PDB file of C-alpha atoms in Angstrom:
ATOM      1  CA  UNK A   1       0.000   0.000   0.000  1.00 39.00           C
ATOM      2  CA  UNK A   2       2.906   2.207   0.820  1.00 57.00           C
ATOM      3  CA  UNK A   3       4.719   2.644  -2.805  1.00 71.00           C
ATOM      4  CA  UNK A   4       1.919   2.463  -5.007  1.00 81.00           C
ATOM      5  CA  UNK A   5       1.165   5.872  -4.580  1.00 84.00           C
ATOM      6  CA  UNK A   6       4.583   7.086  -4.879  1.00 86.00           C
ATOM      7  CA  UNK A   7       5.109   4.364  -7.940  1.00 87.00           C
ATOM      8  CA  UNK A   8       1.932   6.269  -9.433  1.00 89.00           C
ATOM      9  CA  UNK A   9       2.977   9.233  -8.901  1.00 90.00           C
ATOM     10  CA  UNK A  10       6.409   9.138 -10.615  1.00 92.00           C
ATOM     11  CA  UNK A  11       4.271   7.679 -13.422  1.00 92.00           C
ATOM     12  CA  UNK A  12       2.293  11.039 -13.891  1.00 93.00           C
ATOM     13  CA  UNK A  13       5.885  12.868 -13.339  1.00 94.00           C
ATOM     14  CA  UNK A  14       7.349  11.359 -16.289  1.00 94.00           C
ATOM     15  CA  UNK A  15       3.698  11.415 -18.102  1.00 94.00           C
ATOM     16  CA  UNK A  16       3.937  15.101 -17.627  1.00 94.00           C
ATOM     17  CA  UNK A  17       7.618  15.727 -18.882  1.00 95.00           C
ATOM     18  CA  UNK A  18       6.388  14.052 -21.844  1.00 94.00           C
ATOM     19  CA  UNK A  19       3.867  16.163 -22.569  1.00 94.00           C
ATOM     20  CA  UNK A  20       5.959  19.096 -21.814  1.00 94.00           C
ATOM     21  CA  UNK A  21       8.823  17.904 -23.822  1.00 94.00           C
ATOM     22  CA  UNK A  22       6.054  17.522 -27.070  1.00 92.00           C
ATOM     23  CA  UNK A  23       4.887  20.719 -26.201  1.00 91.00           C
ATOM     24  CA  UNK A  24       8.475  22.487 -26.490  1.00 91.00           C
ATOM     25  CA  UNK A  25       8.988  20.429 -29.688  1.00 90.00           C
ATOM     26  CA  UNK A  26       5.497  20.801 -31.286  1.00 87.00           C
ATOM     27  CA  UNK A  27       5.110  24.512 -30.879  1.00 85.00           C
ATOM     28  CA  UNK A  28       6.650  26.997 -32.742  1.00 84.00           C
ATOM     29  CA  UNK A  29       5.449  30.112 -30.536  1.00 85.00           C
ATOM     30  CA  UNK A  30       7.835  31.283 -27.770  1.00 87.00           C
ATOM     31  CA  UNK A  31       4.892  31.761 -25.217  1.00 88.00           C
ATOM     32  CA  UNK A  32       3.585  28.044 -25.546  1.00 89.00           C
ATOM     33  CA  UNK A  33       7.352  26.573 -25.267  1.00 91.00           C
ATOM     34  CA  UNK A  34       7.827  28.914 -22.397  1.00 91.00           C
ATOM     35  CA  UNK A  35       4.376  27.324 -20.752  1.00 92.00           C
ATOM     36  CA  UNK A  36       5.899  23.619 -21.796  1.00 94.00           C
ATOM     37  CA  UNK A  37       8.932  24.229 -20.208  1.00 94.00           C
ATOM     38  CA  UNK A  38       6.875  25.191 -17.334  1.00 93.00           C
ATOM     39  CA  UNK A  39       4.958  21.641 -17.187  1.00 93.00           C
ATOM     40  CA  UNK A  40       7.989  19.981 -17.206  1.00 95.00           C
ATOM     41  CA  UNK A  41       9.660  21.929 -14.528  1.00 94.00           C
ATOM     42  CA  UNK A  42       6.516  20.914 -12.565  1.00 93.00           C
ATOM     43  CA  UNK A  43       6.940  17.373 -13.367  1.00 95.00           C
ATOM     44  CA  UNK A  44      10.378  17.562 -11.921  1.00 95.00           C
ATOM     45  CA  UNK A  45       9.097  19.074  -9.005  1.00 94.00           C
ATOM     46  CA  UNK A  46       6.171  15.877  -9.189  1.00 94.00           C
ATOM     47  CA  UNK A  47       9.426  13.574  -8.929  1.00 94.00           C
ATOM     48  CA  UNK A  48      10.822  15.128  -5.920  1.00 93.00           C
ATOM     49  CA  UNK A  49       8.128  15.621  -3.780  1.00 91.00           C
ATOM     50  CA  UNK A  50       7.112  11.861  -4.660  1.00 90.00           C
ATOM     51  CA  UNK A  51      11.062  10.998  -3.596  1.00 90.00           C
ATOM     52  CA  UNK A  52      10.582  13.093  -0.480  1.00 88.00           C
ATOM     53  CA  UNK A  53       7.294  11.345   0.571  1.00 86.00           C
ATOM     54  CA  UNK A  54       8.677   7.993  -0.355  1.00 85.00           C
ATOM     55  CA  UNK A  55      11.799   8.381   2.084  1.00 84.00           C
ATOM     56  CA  UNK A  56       9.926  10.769   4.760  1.00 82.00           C
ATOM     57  CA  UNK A  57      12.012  12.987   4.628  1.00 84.00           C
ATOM     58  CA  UNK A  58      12.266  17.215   3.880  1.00 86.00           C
ATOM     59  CA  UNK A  59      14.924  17.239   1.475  1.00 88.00           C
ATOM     60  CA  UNK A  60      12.522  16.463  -1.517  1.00 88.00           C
ATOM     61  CA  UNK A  61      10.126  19.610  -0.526  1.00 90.00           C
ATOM     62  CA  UNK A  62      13.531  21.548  -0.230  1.00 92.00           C
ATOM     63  CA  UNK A  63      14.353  20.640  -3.880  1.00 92.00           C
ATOM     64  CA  UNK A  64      11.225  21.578  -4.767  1.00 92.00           C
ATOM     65  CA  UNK A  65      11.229  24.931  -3.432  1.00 92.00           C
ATOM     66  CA  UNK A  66      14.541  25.438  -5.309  1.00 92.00           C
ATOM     67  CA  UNK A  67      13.232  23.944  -8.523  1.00 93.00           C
ATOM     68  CA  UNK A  68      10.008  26.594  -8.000  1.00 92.00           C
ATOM     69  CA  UNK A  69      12.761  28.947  -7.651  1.00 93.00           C
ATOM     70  CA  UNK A  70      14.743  28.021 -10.586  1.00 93.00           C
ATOM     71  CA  UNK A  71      10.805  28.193 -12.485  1.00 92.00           C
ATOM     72  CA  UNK A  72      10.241  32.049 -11.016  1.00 92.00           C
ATOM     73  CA  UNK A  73      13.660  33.140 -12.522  1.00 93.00           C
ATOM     74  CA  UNK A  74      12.885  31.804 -15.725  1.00 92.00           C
ATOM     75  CA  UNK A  75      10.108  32.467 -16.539  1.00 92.00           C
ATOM     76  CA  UNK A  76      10.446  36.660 -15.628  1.00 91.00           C
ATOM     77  CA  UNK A  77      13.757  36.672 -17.682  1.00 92.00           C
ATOM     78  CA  UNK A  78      12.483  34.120 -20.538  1.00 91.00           C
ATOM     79  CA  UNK A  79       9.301  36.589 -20.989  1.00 90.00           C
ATOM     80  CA  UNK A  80      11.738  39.878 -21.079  1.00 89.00           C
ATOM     81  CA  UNK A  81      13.363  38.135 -24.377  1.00 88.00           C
ATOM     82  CA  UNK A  82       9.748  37.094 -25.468  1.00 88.00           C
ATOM     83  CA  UNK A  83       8.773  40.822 -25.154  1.00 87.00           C
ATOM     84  CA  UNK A  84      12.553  42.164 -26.852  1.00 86.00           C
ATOM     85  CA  UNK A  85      11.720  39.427 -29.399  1.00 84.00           C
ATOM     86  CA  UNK A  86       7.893  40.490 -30.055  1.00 85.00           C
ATOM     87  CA  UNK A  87       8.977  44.326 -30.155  1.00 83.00           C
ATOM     88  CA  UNK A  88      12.048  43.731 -32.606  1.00 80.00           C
ATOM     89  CA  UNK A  89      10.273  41.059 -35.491  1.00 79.00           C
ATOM     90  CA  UNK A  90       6.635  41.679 -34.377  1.00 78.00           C
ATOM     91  CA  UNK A  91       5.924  37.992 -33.485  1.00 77.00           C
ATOM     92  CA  UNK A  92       7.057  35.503 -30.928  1.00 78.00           C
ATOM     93  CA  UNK A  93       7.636  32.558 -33.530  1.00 80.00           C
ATOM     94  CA  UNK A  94      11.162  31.067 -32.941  1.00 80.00           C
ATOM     95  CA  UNK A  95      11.560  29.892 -36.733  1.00 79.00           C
ATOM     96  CA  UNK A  96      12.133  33.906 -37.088  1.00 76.00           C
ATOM     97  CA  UNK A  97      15.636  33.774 -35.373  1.00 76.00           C
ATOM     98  CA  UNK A  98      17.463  32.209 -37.802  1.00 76.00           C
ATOM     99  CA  UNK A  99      18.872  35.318 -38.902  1.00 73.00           C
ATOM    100  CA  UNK A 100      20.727  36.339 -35.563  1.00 66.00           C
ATOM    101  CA  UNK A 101      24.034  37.323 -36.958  1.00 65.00           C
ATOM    102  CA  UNK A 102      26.149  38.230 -33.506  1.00 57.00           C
TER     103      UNK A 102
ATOM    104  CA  UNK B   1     -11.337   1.122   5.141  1.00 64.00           C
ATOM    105  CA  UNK B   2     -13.689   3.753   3.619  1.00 70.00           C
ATOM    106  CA  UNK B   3     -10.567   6.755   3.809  1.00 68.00           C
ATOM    107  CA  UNK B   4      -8.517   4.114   1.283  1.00 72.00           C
ATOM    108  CA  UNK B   5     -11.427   3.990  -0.993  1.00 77.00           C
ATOM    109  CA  UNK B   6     -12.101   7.837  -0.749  1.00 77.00           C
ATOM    110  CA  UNK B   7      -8.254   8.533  -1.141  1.00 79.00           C
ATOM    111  CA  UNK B   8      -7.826   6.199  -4.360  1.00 83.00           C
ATOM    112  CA  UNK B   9     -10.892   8.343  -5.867  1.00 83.00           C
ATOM    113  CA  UNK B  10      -9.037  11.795  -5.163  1.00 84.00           C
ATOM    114  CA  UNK B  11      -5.883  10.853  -5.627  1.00 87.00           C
ATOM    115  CA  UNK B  12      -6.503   9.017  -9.556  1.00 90.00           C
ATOM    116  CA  UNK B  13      -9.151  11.664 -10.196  1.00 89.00           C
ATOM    117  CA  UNK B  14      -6.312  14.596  -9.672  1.00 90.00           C
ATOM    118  CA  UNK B  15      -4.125  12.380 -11.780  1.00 92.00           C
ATOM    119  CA  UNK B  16      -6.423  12.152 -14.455  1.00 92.00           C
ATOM    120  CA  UNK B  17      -7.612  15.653 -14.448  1.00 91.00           C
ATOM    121  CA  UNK B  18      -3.966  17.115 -14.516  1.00 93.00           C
ATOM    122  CA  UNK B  19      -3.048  15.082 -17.716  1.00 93.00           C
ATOM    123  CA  UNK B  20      -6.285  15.631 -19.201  1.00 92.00           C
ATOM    124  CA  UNK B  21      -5.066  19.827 -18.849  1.00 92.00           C
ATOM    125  CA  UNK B  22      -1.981  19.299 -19.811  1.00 93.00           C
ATOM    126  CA  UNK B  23      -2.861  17.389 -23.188  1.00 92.00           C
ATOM    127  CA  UNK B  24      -5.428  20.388 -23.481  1.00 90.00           C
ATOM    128  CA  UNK B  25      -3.023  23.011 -22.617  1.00 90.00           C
ATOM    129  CA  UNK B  26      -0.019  22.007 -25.536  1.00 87.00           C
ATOM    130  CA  UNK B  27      -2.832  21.937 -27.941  1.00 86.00           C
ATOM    131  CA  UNK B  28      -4.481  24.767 -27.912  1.00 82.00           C
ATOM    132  CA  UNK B  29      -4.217  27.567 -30.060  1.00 80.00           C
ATOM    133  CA  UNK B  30      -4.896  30.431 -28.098  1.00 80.00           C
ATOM    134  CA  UNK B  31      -2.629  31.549 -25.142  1.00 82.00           C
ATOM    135  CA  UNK B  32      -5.479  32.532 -23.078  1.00 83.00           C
ATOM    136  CA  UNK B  33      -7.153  29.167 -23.397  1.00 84.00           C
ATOM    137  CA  UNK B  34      -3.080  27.628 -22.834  1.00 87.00           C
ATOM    138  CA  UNK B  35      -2.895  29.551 -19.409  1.00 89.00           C
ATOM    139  CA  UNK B  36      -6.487  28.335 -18.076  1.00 88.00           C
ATOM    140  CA  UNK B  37      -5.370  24.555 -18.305  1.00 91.00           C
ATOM    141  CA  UNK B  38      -1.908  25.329 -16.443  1.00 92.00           C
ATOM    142  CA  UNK B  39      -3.994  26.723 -13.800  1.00 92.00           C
ATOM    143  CA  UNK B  40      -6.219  23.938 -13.648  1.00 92.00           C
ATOM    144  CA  UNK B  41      -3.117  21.985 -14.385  1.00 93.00           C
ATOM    145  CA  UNK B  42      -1.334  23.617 -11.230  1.00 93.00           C
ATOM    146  CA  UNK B  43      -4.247  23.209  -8.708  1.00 92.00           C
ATOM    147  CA  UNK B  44      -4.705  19.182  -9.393  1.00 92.00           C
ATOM    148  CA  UNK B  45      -0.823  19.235  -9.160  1.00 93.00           C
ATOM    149  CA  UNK B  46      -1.627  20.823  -5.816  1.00 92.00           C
ATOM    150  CA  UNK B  47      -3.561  18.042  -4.791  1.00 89.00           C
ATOM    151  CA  UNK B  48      -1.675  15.225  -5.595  1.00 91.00           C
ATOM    152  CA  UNK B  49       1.553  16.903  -3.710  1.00 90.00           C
ATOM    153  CA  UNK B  50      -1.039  17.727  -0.634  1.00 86.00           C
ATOM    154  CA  UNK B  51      -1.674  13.582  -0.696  1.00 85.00           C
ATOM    155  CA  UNK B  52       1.858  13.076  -1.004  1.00 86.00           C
ATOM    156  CA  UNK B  53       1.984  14.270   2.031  1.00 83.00           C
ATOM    157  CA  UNK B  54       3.685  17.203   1.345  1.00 85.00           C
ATOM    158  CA  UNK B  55       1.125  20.344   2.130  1.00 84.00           C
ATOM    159  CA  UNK B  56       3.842  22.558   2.231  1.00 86.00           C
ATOM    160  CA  UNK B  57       4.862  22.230  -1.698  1.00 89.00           C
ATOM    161  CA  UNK B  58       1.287  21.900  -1.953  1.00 90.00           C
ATOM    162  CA  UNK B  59       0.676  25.588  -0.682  1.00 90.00           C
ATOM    163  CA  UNK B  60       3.391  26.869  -2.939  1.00 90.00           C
ATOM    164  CA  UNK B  61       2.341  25.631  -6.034  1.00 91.00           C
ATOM    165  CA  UNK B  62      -1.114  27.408  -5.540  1.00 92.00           C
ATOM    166  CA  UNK B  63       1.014  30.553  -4.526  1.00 93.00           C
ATOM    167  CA  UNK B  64       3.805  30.457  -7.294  1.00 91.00           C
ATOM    168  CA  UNK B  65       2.622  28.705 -10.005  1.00 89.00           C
ATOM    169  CA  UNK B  66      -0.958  29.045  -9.967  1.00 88.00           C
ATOM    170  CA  UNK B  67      -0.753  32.617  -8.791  1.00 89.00           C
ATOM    171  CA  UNK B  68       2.646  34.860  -9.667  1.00 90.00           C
ATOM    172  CA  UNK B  69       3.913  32.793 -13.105  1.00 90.00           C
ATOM    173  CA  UNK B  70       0.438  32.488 -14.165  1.00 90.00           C
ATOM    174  CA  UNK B  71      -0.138  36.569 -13.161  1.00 90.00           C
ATOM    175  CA  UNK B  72       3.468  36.877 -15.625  1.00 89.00           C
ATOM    176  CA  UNK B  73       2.040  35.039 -18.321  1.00 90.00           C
ATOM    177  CA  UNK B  74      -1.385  36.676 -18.352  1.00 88.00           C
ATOM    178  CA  UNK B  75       0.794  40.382 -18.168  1.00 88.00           C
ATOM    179  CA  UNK B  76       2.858  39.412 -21.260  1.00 87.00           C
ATOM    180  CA  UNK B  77      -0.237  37.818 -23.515  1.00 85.00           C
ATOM    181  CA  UNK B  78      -1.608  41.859 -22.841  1.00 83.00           C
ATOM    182  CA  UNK B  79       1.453  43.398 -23.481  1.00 82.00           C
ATOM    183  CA  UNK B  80       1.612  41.460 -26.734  1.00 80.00           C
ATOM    184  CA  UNK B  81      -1.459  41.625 -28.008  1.00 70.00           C
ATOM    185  CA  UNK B  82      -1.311  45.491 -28.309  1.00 57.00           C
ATOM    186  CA  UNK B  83      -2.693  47.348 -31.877  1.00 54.00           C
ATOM    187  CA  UNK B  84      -5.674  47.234 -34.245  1.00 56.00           C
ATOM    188  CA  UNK B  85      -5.212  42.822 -33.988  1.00 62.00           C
ATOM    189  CA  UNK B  86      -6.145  42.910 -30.459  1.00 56.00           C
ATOM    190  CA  UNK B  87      -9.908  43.724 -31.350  1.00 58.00           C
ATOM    191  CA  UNK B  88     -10.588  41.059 -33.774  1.00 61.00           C
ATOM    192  CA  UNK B  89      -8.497  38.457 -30.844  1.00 61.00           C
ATOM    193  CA  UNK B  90     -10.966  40.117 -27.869  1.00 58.00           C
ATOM    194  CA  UNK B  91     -13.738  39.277 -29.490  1.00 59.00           C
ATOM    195  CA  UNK B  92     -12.662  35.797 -30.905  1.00 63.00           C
ATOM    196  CA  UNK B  93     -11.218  35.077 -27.550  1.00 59.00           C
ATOM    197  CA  UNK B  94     -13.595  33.233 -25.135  1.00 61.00           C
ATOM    198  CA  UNK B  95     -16.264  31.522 -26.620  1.00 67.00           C
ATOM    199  CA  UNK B  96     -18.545  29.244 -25.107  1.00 67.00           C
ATOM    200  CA  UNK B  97     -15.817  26.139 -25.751  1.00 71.00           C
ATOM    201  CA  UNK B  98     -13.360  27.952 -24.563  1.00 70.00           C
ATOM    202  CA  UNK B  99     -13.846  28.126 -21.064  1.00 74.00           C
ATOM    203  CA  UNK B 100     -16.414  25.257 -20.693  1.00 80.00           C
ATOM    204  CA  UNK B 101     -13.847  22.500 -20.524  1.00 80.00           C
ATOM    205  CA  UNK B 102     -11.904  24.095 -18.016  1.00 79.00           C
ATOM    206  CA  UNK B 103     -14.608  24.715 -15.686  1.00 82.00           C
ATOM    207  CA  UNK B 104     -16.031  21.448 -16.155  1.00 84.00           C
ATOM    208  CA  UNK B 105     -11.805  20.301 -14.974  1.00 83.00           C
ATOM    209  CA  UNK B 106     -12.176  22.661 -12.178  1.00 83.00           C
ATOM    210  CA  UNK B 107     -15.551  21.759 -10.948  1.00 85.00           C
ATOM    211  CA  UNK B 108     -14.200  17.948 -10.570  1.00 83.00           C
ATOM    212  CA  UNK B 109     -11.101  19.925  -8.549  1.00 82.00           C
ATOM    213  CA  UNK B 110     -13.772  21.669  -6.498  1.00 84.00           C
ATOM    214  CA  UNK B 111     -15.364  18.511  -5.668  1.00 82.00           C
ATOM    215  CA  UNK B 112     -12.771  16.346  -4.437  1.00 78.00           C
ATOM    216  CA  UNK B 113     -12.391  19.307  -2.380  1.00 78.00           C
ATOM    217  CA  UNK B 114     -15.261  19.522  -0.782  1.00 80.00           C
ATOM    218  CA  UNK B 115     -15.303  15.436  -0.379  1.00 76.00           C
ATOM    219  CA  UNK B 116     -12.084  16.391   1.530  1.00 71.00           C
ATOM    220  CA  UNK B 117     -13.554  19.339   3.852  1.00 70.00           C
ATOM    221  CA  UNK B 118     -16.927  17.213   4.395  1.00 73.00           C
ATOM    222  CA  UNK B 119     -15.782  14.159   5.283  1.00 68.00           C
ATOM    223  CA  UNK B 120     -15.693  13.245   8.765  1.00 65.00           C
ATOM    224  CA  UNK B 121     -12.420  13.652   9.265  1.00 61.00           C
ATOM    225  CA  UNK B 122      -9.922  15.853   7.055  1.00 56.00           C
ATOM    226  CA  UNK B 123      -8.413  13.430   4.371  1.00 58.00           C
ATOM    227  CA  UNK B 124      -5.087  11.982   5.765  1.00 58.00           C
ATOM    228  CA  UNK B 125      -2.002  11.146   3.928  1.00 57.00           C
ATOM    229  CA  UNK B 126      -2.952   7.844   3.706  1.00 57.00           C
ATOM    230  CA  UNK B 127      -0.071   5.176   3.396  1.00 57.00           C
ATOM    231  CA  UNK B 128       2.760   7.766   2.839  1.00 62.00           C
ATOM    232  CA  UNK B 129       5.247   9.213   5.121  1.00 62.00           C
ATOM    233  CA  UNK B 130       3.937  13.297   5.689  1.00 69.00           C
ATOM    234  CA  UNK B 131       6.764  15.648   5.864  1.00 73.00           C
ATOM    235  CA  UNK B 132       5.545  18.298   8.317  1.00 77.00           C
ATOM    236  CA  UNK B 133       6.078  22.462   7.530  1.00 82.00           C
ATOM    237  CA  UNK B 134       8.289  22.115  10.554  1.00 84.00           C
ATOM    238  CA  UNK B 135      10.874  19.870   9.476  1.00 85.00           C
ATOM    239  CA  UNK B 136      10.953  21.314   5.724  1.00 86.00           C
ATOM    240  CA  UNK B 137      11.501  24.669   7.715  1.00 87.00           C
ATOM    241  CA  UNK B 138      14.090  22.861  10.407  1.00 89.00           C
ATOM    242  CA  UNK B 139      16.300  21.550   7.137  1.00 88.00           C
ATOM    243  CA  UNK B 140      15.735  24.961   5.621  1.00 87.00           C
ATOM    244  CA  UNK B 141      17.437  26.736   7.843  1.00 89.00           C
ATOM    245  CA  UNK B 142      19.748  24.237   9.153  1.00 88.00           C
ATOM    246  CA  UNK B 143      21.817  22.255   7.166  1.00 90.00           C
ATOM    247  CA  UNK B 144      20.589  23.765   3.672  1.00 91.00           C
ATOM    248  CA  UNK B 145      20.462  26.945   3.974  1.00 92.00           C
ATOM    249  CA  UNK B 146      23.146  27.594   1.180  1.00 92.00           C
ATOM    250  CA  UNK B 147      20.110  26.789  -0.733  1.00 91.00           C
ATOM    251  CA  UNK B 148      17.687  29.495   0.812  1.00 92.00           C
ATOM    252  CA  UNK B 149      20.916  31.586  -0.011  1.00 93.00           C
ATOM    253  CA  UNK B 150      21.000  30.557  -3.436  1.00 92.00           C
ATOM    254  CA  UNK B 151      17.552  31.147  -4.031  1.00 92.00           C
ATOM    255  CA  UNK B 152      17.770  34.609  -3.268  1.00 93.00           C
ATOM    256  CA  UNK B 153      20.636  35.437  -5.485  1.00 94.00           C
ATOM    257  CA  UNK B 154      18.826  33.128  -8.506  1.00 93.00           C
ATOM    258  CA  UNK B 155      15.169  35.395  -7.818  1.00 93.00           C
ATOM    259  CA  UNK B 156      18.017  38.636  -7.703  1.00 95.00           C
ATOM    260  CA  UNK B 157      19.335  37.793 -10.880  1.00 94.00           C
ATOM    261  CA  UNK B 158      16.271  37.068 -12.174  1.00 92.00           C
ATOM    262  CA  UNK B 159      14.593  40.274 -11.012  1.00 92.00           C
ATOM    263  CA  UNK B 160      17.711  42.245 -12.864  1.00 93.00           C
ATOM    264  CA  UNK B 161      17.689  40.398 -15.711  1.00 92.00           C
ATOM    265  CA  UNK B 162      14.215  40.859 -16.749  1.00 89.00           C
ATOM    266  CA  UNK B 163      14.219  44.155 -15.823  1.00 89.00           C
ATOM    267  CA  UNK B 164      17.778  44.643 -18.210  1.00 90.00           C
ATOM    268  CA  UNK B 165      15.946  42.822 -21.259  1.00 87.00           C
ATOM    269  CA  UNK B 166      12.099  43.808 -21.143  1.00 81.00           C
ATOM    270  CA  UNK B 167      13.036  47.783 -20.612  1.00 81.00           C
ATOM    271  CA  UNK B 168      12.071  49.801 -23.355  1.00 75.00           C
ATOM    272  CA  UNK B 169      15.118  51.450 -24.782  1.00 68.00           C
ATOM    273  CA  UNK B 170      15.410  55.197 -24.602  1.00 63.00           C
ATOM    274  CA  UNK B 171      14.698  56.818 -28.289  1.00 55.00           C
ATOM    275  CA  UNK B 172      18.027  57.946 -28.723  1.00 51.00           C
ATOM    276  CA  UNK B 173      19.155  54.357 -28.047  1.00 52.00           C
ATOM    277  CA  UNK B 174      16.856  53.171 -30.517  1.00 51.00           C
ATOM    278  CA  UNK B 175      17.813  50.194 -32.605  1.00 51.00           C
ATOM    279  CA  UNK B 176      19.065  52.598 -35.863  1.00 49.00           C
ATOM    280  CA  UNK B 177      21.664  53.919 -33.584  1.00 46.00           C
ATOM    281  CA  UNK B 178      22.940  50.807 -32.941  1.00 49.00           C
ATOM    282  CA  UNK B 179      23.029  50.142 -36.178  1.00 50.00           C
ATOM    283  CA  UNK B 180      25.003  53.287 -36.999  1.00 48.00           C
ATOM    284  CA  UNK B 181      27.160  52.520 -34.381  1.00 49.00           C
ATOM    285  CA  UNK B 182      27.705  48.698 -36.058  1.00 51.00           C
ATOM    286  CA  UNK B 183      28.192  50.831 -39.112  1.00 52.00           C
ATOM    287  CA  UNK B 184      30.811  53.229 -38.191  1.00 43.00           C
TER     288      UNK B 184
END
């Protein structure tokens, strides 16, 4: 009765970095990678908590709270480049940096 | 033998609704529709972490993720959805099937709340070891608090760097200056 929660539950964590990792590869607009990156950042989070509950112990809610971290950080300066990149080619599609030249 | 039962049915039925708004959310077209799933997506996630046994985590991904990233997002679909196109997308932008579906996902999440808050007792971690607030904040500030340290320099950095990018450059800074400057 114990694990098959936790077995479960790393289940939907690697369900859900799946689905994240389509997402980044599927889309083509900066906002919905941005949101997919998000999911799987989540999922990791999924994994450690799981880890944490599995063991009883706090270092799996700690990792969490520095994987939320991590998820804060990037997504405020991964939306300042989706704004430069809106205001400089008036559209967030990614197949319109190929012609970065340094 | 009833709280097994009852915690199988919340448990799968947060597991089912957060992949069922996830698949949603990647396929959608519109980022308004996108950012409705990841909230519902978010709160289920919630959920599950709260039967984990872990209400602390659960308590921040309401706060963070369901509340400050998704209050980032919703700023940035605005801020790019300025001009004459923004019109045409208000109008075109919740429909009836737009928002259906995720209250329908949200309604189940309201539910297997209230079976939670109802029940005679409040719904245990049930076969899992529960890692208290007070030992998460014990570790915290004990033996890894390089990481609380780290943190703060990582949402510093952030804060500067998205400031740094997202400002809007001062007109004679404009992009044909730099240009000119390439130039010369």
């Amino acid at each position: 009765m114990d694990s098959q929660y936790i077995d479960h539950a790393m289940v939907l964590a690697g369900i859900l970095f799946c689905l994240g990792l389509v997402g980044v590869m599927v889309r083509r607009n900066l906002l919905f990678m941005m949101i997919s990156i998000e999911v799987m950042l989540n999922a990791a989070g999924l994994a450690f908590i799981a880890a944490g509950s599995a063991w009883g112990q706090p270092e799996g809610q700690i990792m969490f709270l520095a994987v939320i971290t991590l998820g804060a950080a990037e997504v405020a300066v991964g939306l300042g480049l989706t704004l430069l990149l809106f205001r400089h080619h008036n559209s967030v599609n990614v197949d319109q940096l190929n012609q970065l030249r340094g | 033998m009833i709280w097994a039962y009852l915690y199988n049915i919340v448990f799968y039925a947060s597991c089912g609704v957060t992949v069922l708004a996830t698949i949603l959310m990647i396929s959608r077209h519109n980022a308004v529709h996108a950012l409705l799933y990841l909230i519902i997506s978010s709160l289920s996630l919630a959920i599950i972490f709260y039967l984990l046994g872990a209400a602390f985590a659960a308590a921040l991904e309401v706060i963070v993720y369901a509340g400050a990233v998704m209050i980032l997002f919703v700023f940035v679909v605005m801020m790019l959805n300025q001009g004459q196109r923004s019109v045409v997308h208000e109008a075109a932008w919740l429909p009836a099937s737009g928002w259906i579906l995720p209250s329908v996902l949200a309604a189940i999440l309201l539910s297997l709340l209230l079976i939670g808050m109802y029940s005679d007792q409040p719904l245990p971690p049930y076969g899992v070891h529960g890692v208290a607030v007070k030992e998460v904040g014990i570790a915290l500030f004990g033996p890894y608090v390089l990481v609380v340290e780290l943190a703060s320099f990582l949402l510093l950095s952030g804060l500067i760097g998205a400031f740094h990018i997202a400002r809007k450059m001062p007109s004679h800074m404009s992009s044909n200056t730099l240009e000119e400057v390439d130039h010369g």
